[in-house]
CSV table of C-alpha atoms in Angstrom, one decimal:
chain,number,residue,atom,x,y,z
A,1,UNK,CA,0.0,0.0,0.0
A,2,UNK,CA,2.6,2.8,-1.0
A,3,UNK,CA,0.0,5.3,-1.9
A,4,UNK,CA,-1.3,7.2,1.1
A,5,UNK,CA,-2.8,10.5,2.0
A,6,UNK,CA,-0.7,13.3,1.7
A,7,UNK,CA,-1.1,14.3,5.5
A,8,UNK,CA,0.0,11.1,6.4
A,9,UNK,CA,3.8,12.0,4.9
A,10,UNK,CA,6.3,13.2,7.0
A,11,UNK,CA,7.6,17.1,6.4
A,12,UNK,CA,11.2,15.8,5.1
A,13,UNK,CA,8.7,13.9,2.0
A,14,UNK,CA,10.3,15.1,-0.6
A,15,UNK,CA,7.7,17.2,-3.5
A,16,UNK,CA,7.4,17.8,-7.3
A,17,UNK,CA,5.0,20.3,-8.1
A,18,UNK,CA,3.5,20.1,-11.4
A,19,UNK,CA,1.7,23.0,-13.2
A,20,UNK,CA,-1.4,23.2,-15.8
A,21,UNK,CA,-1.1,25.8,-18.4
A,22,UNK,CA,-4.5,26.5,-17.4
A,23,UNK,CA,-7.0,25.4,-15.3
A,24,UNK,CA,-8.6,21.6,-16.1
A,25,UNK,CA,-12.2,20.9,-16.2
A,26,UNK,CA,-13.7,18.9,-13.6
A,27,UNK,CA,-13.9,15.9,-16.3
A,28,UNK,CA,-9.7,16.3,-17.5
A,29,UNK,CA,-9.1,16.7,-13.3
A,30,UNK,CA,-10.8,13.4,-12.7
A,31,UNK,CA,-9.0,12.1,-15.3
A,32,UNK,CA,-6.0,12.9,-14.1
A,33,UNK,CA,-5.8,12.0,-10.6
A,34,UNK,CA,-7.5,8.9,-12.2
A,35,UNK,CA,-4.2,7.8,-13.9
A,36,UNK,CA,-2.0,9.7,-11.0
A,37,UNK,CA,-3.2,7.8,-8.6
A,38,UNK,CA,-3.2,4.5,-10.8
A,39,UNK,CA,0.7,5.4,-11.3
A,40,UNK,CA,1.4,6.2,-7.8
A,41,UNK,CA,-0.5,2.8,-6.0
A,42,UNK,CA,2.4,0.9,-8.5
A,43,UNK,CA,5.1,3.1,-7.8
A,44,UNK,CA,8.6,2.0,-7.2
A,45,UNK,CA,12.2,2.7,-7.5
A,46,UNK,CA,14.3,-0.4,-8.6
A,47,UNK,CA,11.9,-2.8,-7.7
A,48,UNK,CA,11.1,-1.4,-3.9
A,49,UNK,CA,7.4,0.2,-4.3
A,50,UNK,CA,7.5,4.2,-3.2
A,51,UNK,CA,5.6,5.4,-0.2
A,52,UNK,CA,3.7,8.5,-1.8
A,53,UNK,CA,0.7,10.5,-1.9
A,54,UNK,CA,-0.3,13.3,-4.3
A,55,UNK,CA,-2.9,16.5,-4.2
A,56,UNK,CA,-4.4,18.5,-6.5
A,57,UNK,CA,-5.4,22.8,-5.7
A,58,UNK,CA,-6.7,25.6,-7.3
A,59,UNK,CA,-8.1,23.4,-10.9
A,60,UNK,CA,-4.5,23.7,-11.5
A,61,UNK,CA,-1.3,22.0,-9.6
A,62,UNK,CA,-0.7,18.9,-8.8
A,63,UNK,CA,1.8,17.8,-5.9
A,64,UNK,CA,3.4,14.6,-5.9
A,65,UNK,CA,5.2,13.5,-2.3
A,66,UNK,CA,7.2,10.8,-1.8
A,67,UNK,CA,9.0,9.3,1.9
A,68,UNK,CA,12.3,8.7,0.9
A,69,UNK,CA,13.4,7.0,3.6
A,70,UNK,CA,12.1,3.4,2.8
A,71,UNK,CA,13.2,4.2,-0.9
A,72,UNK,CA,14.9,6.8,-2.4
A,73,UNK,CA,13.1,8.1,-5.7
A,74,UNK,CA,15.2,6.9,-8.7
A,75,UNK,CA,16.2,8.9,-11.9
A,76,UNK,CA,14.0,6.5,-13.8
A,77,UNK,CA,11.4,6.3,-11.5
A,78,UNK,CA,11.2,9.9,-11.9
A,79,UNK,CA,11.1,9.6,-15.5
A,80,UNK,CA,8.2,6.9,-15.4
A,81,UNK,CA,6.3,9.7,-13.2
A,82,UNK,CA,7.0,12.6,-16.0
A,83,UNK,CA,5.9,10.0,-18.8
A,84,UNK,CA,2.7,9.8,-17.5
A,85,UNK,CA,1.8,13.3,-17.2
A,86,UNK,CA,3.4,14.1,-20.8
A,87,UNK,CA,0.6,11.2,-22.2
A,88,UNK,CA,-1.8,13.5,-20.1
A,89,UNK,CA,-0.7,16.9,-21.5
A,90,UNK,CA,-1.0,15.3,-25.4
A,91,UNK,CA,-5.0,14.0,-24.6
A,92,UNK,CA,-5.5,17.7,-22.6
A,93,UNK,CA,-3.3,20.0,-25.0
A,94,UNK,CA,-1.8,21.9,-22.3
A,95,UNK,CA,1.4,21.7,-20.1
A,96,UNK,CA,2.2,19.8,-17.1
A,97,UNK,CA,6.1,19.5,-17.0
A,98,UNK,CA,7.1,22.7,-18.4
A,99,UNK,CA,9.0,24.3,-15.2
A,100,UNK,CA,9.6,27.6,-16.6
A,101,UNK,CA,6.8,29.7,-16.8
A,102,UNK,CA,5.9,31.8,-13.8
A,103,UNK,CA,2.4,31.4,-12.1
A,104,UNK,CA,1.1,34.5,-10.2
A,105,UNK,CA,-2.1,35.4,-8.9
A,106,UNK,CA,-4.3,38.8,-10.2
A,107,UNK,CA,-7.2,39.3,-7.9
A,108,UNK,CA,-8.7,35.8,-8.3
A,109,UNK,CA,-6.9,34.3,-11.6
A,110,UNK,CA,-3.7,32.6,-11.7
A,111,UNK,CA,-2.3,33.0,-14.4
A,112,UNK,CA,0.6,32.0,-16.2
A,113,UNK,CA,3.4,34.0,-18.1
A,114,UNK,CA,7.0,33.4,-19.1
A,115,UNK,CA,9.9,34.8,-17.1
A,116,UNK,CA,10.6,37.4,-19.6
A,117,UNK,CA,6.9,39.0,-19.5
A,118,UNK,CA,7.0,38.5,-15.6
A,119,UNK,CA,10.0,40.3,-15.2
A,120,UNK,CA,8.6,43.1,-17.6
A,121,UNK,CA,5.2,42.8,-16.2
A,122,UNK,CA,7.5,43.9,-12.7
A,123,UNK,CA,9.5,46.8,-14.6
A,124,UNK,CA,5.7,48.8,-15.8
A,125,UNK,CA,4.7,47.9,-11.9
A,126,UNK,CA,1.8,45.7,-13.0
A,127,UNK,CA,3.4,43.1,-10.5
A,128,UNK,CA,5.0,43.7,-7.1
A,129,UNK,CA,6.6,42.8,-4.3
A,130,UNK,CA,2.8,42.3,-2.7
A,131,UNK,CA,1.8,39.9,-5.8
A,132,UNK,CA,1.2,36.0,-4.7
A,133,UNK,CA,3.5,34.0,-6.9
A,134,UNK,CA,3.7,30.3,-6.7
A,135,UNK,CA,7.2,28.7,-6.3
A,136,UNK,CA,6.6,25.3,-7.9
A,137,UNK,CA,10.3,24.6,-6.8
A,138,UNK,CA,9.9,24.0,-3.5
A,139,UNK,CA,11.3,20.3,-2.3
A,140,UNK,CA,9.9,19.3,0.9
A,141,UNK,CA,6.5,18.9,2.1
A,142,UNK,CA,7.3,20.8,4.6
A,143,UNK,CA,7.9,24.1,2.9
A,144,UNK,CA,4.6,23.9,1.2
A,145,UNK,CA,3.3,23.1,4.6
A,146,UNK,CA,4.8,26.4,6.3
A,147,UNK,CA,3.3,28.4,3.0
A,148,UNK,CA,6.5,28.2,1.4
A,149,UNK,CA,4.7,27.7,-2.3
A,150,UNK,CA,2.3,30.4,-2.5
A,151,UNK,CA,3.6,33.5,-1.2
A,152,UNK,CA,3.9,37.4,-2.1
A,153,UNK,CA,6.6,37.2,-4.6
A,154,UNK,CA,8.9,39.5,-2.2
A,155,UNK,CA,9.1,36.8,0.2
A,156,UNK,CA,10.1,34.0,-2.7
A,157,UNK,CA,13.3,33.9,-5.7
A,158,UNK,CA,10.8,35.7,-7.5
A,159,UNK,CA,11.3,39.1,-5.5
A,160,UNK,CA,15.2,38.4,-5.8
A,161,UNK,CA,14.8,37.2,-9.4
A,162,UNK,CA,12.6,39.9,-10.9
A,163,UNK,CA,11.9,42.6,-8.1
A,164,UNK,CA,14.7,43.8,-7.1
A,165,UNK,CA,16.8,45.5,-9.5
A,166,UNK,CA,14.0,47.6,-10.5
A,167,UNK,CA,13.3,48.4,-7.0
A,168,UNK,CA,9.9,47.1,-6.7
């Protein structure tokens, strides 16, 4: 039984955050914690099976924790992981894996821009230190826990990334 609830993983759990180019519809989000959670219950890293649990916010990202300790995650069990959300992003025709793109919030929409147009978006003030940003590279369960993954972006890389040579 290696998939659990995500609650029931320790803070040190380590955490991919995956995140939609926009948000699913409630059929494509069953779908896909259909076939998550059908990868996940057969999960394993050179034969050992993978204690891990996933969860899903905001019609949009996907986290996927897994206790190390039993069994460290494998490049290729990784890779099995990422292969199964790419056949997800051909049937949905949007992105899963692409880790560049920056996700902020404005007023209730998240949306979703490249660094390029954040960090312009930052240097015409339309973004601020005060904007909530998600930083899908957080590594622990525990930082998205503490509120380590959405944040105001002067409190993330984002600030140090984009913010602050312009001052903002």
């Amino acid at each position: 039984m290696p998939l659990v609830r995500i609650d029931d993983l320790p803070s040190h759990a380590r955490l991919w955050t995956f995140a939609a180019s926009r948000p699913l519809t409630t059929a494509e989000e069953q779908r896909l914690l259909e076939t998550v959670d059908s990868f996940l219950a057969d999960w394993a890293a050179h034969g050992v099976p993978l204690t891990c649990a996933r969860q899903w916010r905001a019609e949009q990202f996907l986290f996927v924790a897994v206790e190390e300790e039993a069994a460290g995650v494998s490049g290729c069990s990784i890779d099995a992981l990422i292969r199964s959300l790419k056949t997800l992003e051909r049937e949905f025709e949007l992105s899963l894996t692409d880790n560049g793109p920056v996700f902020y919030r404005d007023g209730t929409t998240i949306r979703r821009v490249s660094r390029v147009e954040f960090k312009n978006l930052a240097e015409v003030g339309s973004v601020g230190t005060d904007t909530v940003v998600y930083d899908n590279t957080i590594q622990t369960l525990g930082a998205l826990r503490d509120g380590r993954w959405e944040l105001p972006a002067g409190q993330s890389w984002h600030g140090d990334a984009f913010l602050r040579e312009i001052g903002a």
